[in-house]
Every structure is written in C-alpha cells, then in structure tokens.
mmCIF file of C-alpha atoms and ligand atoms in Angstrom:
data_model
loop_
_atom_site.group_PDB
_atom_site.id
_atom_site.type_symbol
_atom_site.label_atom_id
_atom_site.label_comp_id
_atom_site.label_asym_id
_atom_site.label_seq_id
_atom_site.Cartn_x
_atom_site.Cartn_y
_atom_site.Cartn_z
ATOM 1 C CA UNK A 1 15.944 4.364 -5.383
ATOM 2 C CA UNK A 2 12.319 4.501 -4.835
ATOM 3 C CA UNK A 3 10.278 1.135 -5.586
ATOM 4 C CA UNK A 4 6.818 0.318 -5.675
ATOM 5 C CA UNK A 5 4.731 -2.738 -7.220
ATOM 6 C CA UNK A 6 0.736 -3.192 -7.998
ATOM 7 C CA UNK A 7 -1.765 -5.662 -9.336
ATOM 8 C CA UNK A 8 -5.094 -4.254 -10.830
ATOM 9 C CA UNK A 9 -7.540 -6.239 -12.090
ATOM 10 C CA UNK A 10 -9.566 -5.079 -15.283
ATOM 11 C CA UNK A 11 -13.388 -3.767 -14.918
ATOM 12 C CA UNK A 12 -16.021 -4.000 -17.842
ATOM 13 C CA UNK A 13 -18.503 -1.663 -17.872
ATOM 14 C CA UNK A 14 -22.034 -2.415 -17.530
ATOM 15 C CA UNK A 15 -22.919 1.142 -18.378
ATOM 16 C CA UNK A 16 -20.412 2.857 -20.488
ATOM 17 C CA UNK A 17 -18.179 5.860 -20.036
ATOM 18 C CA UNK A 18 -17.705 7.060 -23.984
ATOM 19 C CA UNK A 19 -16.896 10.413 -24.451
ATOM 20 C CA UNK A 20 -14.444 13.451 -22.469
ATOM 21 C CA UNK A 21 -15.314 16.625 -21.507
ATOM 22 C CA UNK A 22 -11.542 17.616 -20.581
ATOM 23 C CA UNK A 23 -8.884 15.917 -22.537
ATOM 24 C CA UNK A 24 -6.410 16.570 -20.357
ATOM 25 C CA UNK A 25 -7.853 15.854 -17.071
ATOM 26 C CA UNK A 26 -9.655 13.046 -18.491
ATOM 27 C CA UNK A 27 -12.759 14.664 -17.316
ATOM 28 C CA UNK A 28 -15.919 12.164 -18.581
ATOM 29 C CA UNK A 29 -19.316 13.392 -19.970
ATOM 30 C CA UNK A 30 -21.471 10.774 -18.678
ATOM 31 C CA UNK A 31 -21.012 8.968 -15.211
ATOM 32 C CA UNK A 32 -20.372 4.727 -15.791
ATOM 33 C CA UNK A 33 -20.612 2.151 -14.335
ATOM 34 C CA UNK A 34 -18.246 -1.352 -13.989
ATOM 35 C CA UNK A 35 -17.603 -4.965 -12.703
ATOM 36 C CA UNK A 36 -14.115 -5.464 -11.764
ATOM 37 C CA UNK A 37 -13.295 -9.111 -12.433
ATOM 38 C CA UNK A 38 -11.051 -11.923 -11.568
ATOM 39 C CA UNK A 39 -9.900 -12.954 -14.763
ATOM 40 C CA UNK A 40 -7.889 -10.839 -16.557
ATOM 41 C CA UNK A 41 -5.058 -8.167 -14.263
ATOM 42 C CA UNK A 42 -1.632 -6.217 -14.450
ATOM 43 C CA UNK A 43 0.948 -6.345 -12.183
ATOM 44 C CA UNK A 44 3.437 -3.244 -12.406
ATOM 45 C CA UNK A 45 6.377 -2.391 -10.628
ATOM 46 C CA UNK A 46 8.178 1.131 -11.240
ATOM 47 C CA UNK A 47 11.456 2.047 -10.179
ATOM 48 C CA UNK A 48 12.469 5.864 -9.550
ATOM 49 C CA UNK A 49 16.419 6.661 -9.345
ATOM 50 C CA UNK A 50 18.801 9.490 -9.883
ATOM 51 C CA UNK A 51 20.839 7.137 -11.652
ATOM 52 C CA UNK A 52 18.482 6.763 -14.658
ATOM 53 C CA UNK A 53 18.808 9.555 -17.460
ATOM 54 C CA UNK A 54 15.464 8.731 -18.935
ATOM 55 C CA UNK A 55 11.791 6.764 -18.173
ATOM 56 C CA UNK A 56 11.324 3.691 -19.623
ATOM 57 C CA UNK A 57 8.605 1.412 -19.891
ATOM 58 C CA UNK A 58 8.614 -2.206 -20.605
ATOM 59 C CA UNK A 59 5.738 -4.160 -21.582
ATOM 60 C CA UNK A 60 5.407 -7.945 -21.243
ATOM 61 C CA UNK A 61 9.478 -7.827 -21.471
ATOM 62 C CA UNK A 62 9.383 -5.600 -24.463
ATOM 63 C CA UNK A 63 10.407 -2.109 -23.862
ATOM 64 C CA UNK A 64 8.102 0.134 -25.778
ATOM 65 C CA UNK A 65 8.617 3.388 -28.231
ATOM 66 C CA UNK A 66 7.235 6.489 -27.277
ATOM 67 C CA UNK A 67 3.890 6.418 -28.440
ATOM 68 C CA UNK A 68 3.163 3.813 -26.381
ATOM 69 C CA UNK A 69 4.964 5.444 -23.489
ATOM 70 C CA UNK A 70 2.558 8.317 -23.756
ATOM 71 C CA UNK A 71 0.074 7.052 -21.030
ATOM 72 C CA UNK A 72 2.469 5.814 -18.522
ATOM 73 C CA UNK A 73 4.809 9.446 -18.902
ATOM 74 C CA UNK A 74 1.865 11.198 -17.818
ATOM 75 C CA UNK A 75 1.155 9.483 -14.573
ATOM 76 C CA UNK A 76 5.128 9.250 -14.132
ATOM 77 C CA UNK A 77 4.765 13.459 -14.143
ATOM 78 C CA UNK A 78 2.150 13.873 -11.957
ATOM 79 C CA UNK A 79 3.209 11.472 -9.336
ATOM 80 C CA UNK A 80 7.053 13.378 -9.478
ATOM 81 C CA UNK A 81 5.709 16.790 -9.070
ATOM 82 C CA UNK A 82 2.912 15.560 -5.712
ATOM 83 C CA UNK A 83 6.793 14.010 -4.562
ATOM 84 C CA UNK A 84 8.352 16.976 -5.387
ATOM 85 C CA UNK A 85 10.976 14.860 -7.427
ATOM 86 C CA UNK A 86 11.995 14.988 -10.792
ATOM 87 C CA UNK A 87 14.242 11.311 -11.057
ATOM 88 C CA UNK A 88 13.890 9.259 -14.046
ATOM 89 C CA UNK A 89 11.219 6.154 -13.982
ATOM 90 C CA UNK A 90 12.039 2.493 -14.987
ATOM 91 C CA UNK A 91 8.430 0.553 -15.441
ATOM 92 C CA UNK A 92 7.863 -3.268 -15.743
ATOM 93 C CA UNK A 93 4.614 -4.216 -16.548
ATOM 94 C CA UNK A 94 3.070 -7.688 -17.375
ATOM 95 C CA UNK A 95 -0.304 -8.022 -18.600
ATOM 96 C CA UNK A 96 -2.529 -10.980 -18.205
ATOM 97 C CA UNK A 97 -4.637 -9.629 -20.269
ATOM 98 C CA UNK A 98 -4.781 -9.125 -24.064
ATOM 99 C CA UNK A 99 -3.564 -5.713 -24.874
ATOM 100 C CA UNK A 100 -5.466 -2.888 -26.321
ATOM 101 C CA UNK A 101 -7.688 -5.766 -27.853
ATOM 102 C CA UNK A 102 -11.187 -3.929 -26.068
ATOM 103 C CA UNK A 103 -10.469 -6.392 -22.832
ATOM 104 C CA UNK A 104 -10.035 -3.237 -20.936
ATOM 105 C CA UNK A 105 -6.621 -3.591 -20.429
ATOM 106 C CA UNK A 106 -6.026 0.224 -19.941
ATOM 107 C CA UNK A 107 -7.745 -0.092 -16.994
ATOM 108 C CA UNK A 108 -5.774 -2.677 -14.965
ATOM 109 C CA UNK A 109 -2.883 -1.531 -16.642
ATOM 110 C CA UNK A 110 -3.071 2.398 -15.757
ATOM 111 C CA UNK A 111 -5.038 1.323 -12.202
ATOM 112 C CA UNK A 112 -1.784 -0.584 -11.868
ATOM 113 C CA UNK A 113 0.688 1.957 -12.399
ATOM 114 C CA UNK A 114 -0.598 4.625 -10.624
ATOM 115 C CA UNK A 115 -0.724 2.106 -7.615
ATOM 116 C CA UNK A 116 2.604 1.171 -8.047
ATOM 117 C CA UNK A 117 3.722 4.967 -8.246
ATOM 118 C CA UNK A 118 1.632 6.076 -5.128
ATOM 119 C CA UNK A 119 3.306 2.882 -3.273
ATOM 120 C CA UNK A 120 7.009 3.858 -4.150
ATOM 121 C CA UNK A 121 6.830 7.544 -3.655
ATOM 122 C CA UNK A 122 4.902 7.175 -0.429
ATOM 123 C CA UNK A 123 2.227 9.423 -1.776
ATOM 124 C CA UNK A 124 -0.531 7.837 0.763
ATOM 125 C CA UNK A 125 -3.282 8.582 -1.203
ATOM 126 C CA UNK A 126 -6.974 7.730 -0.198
ATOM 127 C CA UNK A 127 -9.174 5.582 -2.663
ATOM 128 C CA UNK A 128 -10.380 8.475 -3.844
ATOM 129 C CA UNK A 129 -7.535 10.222 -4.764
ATOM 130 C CA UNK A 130 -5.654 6.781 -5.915
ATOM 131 C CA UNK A 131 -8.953 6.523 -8.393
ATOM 132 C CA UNK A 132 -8.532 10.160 -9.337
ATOM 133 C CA UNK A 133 -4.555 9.902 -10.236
ATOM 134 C CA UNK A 134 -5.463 6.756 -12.210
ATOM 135 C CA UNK A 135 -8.540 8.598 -14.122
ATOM 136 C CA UNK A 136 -5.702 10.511 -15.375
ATOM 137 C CA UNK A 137 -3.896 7.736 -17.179
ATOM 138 C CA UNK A 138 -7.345 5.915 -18.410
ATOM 139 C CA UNK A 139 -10.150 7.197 -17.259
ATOM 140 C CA UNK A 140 -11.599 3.279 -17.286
ATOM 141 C CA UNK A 141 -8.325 3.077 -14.837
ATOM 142 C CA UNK A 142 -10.311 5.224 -11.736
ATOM 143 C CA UNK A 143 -13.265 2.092 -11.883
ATOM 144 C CA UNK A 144 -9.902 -0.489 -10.932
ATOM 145 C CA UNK A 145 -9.416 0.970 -8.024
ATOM 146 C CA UNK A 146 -12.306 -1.204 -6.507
ATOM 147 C CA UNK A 147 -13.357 -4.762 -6.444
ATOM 148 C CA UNK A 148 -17.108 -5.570 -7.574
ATOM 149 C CA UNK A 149 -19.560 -3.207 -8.633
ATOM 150 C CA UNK A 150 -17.961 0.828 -9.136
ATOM 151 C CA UNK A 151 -19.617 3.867 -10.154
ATOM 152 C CA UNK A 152 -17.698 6.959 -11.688
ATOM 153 C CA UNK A 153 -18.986 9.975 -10.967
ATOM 154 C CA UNK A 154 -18.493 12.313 -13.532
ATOM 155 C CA UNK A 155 -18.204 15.440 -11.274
ATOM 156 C CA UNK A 156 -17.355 18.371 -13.315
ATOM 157 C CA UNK A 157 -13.187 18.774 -12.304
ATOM 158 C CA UNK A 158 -10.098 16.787 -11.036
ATOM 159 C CA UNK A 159 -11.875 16.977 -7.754
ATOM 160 C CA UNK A 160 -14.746 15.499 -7.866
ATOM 161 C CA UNK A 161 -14.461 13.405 -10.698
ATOM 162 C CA UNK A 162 -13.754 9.609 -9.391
ATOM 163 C CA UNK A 163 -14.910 6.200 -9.149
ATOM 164 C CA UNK A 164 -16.785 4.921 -5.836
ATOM 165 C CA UNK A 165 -18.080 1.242 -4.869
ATOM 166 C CA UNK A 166 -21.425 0.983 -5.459
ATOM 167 C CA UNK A 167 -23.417 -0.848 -2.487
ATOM 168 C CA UNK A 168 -24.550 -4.069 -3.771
ATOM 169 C CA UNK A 169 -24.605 -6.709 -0.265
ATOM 170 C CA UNK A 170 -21.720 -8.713 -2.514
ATOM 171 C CA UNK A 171 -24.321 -9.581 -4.816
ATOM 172 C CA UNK A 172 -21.091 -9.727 -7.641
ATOM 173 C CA UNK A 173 -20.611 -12.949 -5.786
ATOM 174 C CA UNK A 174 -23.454 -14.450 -6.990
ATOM 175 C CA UNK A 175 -23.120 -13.264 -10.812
ATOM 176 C CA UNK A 176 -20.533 -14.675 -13.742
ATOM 177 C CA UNK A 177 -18.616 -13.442 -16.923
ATOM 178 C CA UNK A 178 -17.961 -15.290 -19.762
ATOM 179 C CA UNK A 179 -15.438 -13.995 -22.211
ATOM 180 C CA UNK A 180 -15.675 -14.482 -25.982
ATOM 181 C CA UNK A 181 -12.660 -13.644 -27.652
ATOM 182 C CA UNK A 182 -13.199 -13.374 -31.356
ATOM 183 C CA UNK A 183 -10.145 -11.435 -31.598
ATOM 184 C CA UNK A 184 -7.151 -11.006 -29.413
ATOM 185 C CA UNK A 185 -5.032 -8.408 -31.405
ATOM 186 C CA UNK A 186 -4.696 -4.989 -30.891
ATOM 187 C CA UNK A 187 -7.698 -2.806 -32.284
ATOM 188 C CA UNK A 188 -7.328 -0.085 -35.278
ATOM 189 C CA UNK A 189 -8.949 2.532 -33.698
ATOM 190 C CA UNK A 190 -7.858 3.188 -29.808
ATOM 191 C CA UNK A 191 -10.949 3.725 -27.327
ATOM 192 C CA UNK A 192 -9.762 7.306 -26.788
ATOM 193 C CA UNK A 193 -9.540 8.240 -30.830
ATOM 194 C CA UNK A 194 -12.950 5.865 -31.308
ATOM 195 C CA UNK A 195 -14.300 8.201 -27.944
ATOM 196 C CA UNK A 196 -13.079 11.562 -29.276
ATOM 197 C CA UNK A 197 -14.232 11.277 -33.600
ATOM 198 C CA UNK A 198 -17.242 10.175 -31.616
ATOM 199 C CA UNK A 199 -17.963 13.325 -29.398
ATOM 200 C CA UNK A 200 -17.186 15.683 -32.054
ATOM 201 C CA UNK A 201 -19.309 13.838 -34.976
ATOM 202 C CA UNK A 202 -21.764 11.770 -34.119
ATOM 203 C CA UNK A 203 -25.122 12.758 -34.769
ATOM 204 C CA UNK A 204 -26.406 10.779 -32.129
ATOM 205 C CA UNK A 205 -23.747 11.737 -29.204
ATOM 206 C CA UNK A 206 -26.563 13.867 -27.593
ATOM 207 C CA UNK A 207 -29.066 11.258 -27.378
ATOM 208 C CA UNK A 208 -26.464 8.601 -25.895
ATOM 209 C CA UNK A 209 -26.421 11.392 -23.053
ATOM 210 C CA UNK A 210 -29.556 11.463 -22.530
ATOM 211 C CA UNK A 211 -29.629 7.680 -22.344
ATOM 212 C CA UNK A 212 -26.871 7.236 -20.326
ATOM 213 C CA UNK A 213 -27.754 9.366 -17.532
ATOM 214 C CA UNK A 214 -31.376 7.602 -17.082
ATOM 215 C CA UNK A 215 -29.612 3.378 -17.916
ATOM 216 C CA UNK A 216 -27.364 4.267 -14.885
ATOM 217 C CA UNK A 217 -30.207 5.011 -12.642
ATOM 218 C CA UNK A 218 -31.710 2.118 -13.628
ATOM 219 C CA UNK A 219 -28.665 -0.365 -13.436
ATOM 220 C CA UNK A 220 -28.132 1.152 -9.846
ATOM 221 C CA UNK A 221 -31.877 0.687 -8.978
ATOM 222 C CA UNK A 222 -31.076 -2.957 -9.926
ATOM 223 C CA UNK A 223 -28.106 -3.678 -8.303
ATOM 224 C CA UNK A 224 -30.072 -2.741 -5.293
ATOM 225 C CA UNK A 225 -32.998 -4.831 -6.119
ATOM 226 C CA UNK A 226 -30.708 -7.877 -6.973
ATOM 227 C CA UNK A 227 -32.812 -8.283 -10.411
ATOM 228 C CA UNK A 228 -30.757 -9.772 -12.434
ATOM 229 C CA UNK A 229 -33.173 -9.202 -15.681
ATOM 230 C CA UNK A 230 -33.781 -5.521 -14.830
ATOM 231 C CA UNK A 231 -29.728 -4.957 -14.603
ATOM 232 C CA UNK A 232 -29.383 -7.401 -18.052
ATOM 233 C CA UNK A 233 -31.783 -5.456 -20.401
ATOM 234 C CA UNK A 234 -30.306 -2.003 -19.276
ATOM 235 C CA UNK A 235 -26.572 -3.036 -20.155
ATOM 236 C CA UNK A 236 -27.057 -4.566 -23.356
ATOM 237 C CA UNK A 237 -29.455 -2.023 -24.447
ATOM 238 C CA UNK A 238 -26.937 0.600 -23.236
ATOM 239 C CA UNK A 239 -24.344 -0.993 -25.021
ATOM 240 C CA UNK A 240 -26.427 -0.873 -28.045
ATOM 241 C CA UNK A 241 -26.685 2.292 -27.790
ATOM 242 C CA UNK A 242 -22.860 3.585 -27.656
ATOM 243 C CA UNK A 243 -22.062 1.302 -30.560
ATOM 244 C CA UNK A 244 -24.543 3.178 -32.379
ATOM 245 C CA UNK A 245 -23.025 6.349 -31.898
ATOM 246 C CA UNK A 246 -20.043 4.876 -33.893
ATOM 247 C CA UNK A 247 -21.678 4.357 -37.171
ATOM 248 C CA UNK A 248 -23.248 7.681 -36.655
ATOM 249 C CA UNK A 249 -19.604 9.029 -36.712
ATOM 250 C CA UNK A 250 -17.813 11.039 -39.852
ATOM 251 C CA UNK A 251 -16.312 8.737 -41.314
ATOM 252 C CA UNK A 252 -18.419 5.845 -39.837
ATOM 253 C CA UNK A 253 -16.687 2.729 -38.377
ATOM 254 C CA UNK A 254 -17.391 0.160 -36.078
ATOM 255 C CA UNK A 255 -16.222 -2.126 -33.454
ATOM 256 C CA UNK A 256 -18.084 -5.239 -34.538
ATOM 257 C CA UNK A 257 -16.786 -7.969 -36.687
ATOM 258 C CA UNK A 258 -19.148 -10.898 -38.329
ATOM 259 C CA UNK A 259 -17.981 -13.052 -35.376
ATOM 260 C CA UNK A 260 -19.156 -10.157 -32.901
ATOM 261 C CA UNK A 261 -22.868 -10.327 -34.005
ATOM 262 C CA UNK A 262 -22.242 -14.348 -34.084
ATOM 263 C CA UNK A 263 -21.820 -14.308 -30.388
ATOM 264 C CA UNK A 264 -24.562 -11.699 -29.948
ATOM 265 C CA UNK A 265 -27.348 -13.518 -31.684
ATOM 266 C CA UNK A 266 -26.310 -16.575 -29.786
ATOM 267 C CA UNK A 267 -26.913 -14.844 -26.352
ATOM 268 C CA UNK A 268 -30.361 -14.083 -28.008
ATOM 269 C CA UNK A 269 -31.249 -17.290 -28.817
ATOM 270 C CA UNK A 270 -30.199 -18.684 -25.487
ATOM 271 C CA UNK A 271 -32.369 -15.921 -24.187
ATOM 272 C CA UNK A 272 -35.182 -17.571 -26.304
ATOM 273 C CA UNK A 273 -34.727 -20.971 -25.025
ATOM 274 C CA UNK A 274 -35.160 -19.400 -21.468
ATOM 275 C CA UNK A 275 -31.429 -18.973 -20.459
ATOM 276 C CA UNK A 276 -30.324 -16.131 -17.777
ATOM 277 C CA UNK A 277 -27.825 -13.937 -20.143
ATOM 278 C CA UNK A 278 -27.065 -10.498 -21.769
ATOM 279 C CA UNK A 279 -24.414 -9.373 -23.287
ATOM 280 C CA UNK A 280 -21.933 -6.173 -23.415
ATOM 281 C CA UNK A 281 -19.071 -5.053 -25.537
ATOM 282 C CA UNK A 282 -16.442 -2.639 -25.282
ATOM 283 C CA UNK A 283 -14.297 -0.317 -27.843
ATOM 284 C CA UNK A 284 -13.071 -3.834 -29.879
ATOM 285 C CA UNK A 285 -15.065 -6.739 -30.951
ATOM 286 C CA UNK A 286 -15.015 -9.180 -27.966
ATOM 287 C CA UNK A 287 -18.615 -10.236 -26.621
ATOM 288 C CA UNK A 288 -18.964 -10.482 -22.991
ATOM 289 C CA UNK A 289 -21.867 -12.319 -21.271
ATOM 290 C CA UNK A 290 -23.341 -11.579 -18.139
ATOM 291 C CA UNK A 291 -25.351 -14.205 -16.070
ATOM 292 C CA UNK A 292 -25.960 -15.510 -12.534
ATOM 293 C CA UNK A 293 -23.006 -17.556 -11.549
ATOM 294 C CA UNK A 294 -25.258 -20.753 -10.972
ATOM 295 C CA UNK A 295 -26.347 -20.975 -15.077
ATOM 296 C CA UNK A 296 -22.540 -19.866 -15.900
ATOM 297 C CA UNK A 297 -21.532 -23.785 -16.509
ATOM 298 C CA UNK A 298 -24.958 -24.199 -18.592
ATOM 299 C CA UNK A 299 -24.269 -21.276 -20.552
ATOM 300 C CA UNK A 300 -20.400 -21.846 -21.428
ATOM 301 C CA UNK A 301 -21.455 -25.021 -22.816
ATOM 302 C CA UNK A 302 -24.193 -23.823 -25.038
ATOM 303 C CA UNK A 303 -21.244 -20.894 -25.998
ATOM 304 C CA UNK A 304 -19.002 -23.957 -26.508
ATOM 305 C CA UNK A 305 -21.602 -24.972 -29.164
ATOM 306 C CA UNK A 306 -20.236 -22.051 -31.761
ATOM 307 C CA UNK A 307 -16.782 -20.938 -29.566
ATOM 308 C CA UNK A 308 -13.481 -23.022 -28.636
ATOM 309 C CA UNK A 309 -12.262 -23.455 -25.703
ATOM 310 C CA UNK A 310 -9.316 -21.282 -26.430
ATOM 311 C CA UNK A 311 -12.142 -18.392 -27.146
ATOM 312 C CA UNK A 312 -13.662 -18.991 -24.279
ATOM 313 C CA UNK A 313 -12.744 -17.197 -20.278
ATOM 314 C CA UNK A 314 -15.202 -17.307 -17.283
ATOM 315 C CA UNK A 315 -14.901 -14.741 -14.675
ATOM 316 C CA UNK A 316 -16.091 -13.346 -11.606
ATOM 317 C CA UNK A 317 -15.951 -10.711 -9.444
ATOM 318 C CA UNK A 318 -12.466 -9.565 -8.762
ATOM 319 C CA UNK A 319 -11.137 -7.694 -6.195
ATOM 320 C CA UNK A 320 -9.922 -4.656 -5.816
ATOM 321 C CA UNK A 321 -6.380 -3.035 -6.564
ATOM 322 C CA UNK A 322 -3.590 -4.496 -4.211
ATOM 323 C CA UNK A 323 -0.042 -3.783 -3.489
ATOM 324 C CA UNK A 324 2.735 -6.248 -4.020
ATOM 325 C CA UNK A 325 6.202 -6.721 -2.610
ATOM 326 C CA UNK A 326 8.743 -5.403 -4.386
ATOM 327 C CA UNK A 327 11.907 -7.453 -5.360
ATOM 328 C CA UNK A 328 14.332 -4.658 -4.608
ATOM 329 C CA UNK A 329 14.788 -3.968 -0.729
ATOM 330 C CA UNK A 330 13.487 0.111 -0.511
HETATM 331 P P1 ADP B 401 -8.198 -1.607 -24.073
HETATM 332 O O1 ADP B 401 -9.480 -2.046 -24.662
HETATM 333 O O2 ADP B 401 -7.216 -2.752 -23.989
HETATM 334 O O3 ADP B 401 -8.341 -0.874 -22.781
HETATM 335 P P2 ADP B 401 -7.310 0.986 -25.079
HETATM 336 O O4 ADP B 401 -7.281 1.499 -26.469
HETATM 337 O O5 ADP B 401 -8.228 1.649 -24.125
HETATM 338 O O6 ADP B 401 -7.606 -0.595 -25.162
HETATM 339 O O7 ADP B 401 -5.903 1.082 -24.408
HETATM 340 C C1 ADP B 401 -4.805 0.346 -24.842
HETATM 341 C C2 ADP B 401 -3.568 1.116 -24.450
HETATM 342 O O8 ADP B 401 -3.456 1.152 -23.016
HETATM 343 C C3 ADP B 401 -2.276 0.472 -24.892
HETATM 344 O O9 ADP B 401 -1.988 0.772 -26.239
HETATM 345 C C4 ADP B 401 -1.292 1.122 -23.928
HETATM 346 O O10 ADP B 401 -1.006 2.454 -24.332
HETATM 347 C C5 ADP B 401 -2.105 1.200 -22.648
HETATM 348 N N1 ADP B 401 -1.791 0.046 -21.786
HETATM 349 C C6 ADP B 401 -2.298 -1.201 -21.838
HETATM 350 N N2 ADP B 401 -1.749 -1.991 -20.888
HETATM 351 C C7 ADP B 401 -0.870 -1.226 -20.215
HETATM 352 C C8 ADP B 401 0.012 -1.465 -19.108
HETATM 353 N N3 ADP B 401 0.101 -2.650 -18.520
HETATM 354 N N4 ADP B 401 0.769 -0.432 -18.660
HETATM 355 C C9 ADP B 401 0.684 0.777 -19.252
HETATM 356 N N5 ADP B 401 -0.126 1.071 -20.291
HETATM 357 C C10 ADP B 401 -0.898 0.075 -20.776
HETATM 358 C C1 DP6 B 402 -15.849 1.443 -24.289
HETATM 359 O O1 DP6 B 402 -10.762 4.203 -20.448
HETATM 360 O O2 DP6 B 402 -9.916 2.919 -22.420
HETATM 361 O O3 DP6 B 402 -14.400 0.525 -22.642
HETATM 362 O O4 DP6 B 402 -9.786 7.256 -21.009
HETATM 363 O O5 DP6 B 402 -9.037 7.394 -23.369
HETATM 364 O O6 DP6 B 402 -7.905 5.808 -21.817
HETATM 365 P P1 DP6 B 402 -9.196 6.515 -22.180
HETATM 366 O O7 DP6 B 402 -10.236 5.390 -22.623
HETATM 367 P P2 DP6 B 402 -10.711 4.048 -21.907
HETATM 368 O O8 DP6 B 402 -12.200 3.941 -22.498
HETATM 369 C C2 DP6 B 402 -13.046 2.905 -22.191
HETATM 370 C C3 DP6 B 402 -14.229 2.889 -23.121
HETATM 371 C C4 DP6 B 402 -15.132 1.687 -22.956
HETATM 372 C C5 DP6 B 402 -16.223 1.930 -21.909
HETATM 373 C C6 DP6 B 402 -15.801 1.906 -20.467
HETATM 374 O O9 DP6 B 402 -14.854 1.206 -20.091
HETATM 375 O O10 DP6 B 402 -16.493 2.578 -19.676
HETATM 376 CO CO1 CO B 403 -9.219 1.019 -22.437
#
C-alpha cells in the first residue's frame, strides 16, 4: 500500500490562460498569470495497492462515473509509469470549493492530486516538475503549485512548459479578493470544451494572442511597481478580452449571466465614486473583485448593497501546495 495526501489551494488568474496548443500534454498558447488564494482548497489523499482491481475516485463522498474520472486516470497513469508500477488507485477528494462552477476548482483539485500522487509514490519531484505533472491534469493545476503571485510559462513542450512564482516582495499580502457567487452549480460548457470551440472558431482567437502576450508584460511590470491601478486596468481589460472571444465562437455562447454584468457594473460604479477595485471572471459566471486589502471591508459592504452574505467570500493570498499526513501508517 502506497499512501499519500495534499491540500491545494485554488488560483484565479489575473491574466488568462484560454486556449491549448497540445491537447494531450496540455501544452498552452499564451503564458498566464494567477493569485493563489486562501479561500477556497482541496485536500486529496490517494491510495495505491495490489489489492485493488480498479481506480476509483470519490468526490466529496460520492464516488464518481467515468467521465468524471477522466482527469484524475490520467495523472494516476503518468505517476504509475515514473514509479514503474501499474497497482490500482483509490482517490478521496473533498473540495472546499464549488465544483466546476468557474471557481477554479480544477486547479486545487488536480494541483492536489498530483501532490498527493508524487507524496505516496515517493516520486520527489522539484516544483517544477510537481507544476509540470499537475499541468497535465489542468493546466490551471501547474499555477497551484505556488502561493501568491505565479506565472506559467508557456514554453513550447512538457519541458519547459510550467508555472514559476513571480517576484512580487509579498505584495499579495497587502491585496484582497472578494468572491461573488451568482451561481454555484456546475457550468454547461467545461473550461476545456469552452477553450477548445474557442481556438478552433473564434474569429478573434488571434487578436486575444496578441493581447495576451503584451497584458502579461504589463501585469508583471506592475506587480513590480506595486501599482495597484496599473495591475487593475490590465486584468479586467484582459478579461474582457477572452470573454469576447466566446461570442466570437461558432455557435456563440457565453459565460455571463444578467447577474454577472450586475456585479460588473457595480465594480464600475464603485470605481466612479473613487473606490480601489477591478474585476475578473473565469470560464462560469462568478465575478471576482480585486482591491488593496485595506478598502476590502469598504468594498464588501458596498457589494453587500446588491449581494447576500451567502454570495459573498473574501480572500487573500493563499499559500502554496502542502502535504498532509496520511491516516493510514505507510
Ligand atoms: P472549474 O471552473 O471549477 O475549474 P473546470 O471545467 O475547469 O471548472 O473543471 C471542473 C472539472 O475538474 C470537474 O468536472 C472535475 O472533472 C475536475 N475536478 C474538480 N475538482 C476535482 C477534484 N477535487 N479532484 C479531481 N478532479 C476535480
Ligand atoms: C478561464 O485549467 O480549467 O479559468 O486545462 O482544460 O483543465 P483545462 O482547463 P482549466 O482552464 C482555466 C481557464 C480559465 C483561465 C485560467 O485559469 O487561466
Ligand atoms: Co478549471
């Protein structure tokens, strides 16, 4: 019996990682950029015996059908053949975090898994190779690996694609999150199928590209700076920018939902009224809003204005991915 155990917290991305180059690999074609926060996490624990005649992988206590085992049977392969094993898996995972609801919850949950993998098989893999197995089960997964600020670097093969901390003096410290969850259930269209009908139709995929490449300069160039303003505009108007791509798509959908653009227009008009705050959104319709961590109790109350309390999650910085005991002696 081989045990191992992880917790990975989730990452949003400030700049966003939308479209693969290598579906298998997970290969991305623009480099991204993420906050890893303290909110919302996984915590897996995998279990690899001779006794079991098949993998199986339970979800918050549910075990799931194969579709959903897809994404965790991938990493389970890789991480027997770098062992040189081929005993059946049993996963546990619980998610404090909504799943597949555009929370990010692929990427504490894959993060997680590979960590718990690399800890039972005694793979001893670096950072960089822990955030390269993960890329492989989400590439949002490879950003989990660290706590604050992470940049992944696109590279161009399994090698040198992974994510890296970006240097920052712990300025994440000083910033805030605030959730608003208009919706907590999973979303029609997965990131990868949204990702994929978007690469291969959209007739603006180019031009996102072109935009990415230059909004992560910038957002670097002001995570260096610590400008808070110079890091808000480029985020939001990046993640204007993907969503766009979307409704550019044959057939066209989107992400956003009336309550979406409610949240939006709010983080405008607090903008107006001289407030600190931008906002970002992932594959799903949740709004999240970046500001300095010293305006984060003005702003949830103004949010509190339009949201409940129920709707509403402030986070910080989180840390990065950590191993946990397991409950079975190895
Ligand atoms: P999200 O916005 O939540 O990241 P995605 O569409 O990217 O949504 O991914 C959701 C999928 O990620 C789930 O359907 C499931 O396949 C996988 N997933 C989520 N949480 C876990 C977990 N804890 N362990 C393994 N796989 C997970
Ligand atoms: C919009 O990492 O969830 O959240 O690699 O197919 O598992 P797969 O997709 P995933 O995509 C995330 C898309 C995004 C932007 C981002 O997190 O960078
Ligand atoms: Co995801």
């Amino acid at each position: 019996m081989h045990n191992g155990k992880a917790r990975a917290f989730t990452n949003i991305a400030l700049i966003k990682y939308w479209g693969k180059k290598d579906q298998q690999l997970i290969l991305p074609m623009n480099s991204s950029l993420s906050l890893t926060l303290d909110a919302f996490y996984t915590e897996t624990s995998v279990s690899f015996s001779k006794n079991y005649t098949e993998d199986l992988f339970y979800l918050d206590g549910r075990l799931q059908g194969e579709k959903n085992t897809q994404k965790v049977a991938r990493l389970l392969n890789l991480a027997r053949k770098q062992a040189g094993i081929n005993e059946h898996a049993v996963v546990y995972s619980q998610n404090f975090v909504p799943t597949a609801a555009g929370l990010a919850s692929s990427s504490s949950g894959l993060a997680a898994l590979a960590g718990a993998c690399n800890d039972a098989l005694e793979l001893n893999l670096s950072s960089t190779e822990l955030s390269r197995f993960a890329r492989k089960g989400s590439g949002s997964a490879c950003r989990s690996i660290y706590g604050g600020f992470a940049e992944w670097q696109k590279g161009d093969s399994d090698q040198t694609s992974y994510a890296l901390p970006v240097e920052s003096n712990h300025w994440e410290d000083d910033l805030a999150m605030i959730f608003v969850i208009v919706n907590d259930k999973a979303k029609k269209i997965s990131s990868r199928n949204g990702m994929q009908q978007t690469v291969e139709t959209s007739l603006y995929y180019n031009d996102w590209l072109k935009a990415a490449e230059t909004d992560i300069k910038t957002a670097k160039k002001a995570i260096a700076n610590q400008d808070f303003h110079a890091l808000g505009e480029v985020i939001e108007a990046n993640c204007l920018k993907m969503h766009a791509t979307t409704l550019a798509s044959t057939p066209p959908f989107s992400y956003w939902t009336p309550d979406s653009l409610k949240a939006m227009n709010k983080v405008y008009e607090m903008r107006q009224a001289g407030q600190n705050c931008y906002f970002t959104m992932d594959a799903g319709p949740n709004v999240k809003v970046l500001c300095p961590k010293k305006d984060s109790q003005k702003i949830y109350d103004e949010l509190q204005k339009e949201f409940s309390e129920q709707q509403l999650v402030l986070a910080h910085a989180g840390k990065g991915i950590e191993s946990l005991e397991t409950e079975v002696a190895k």
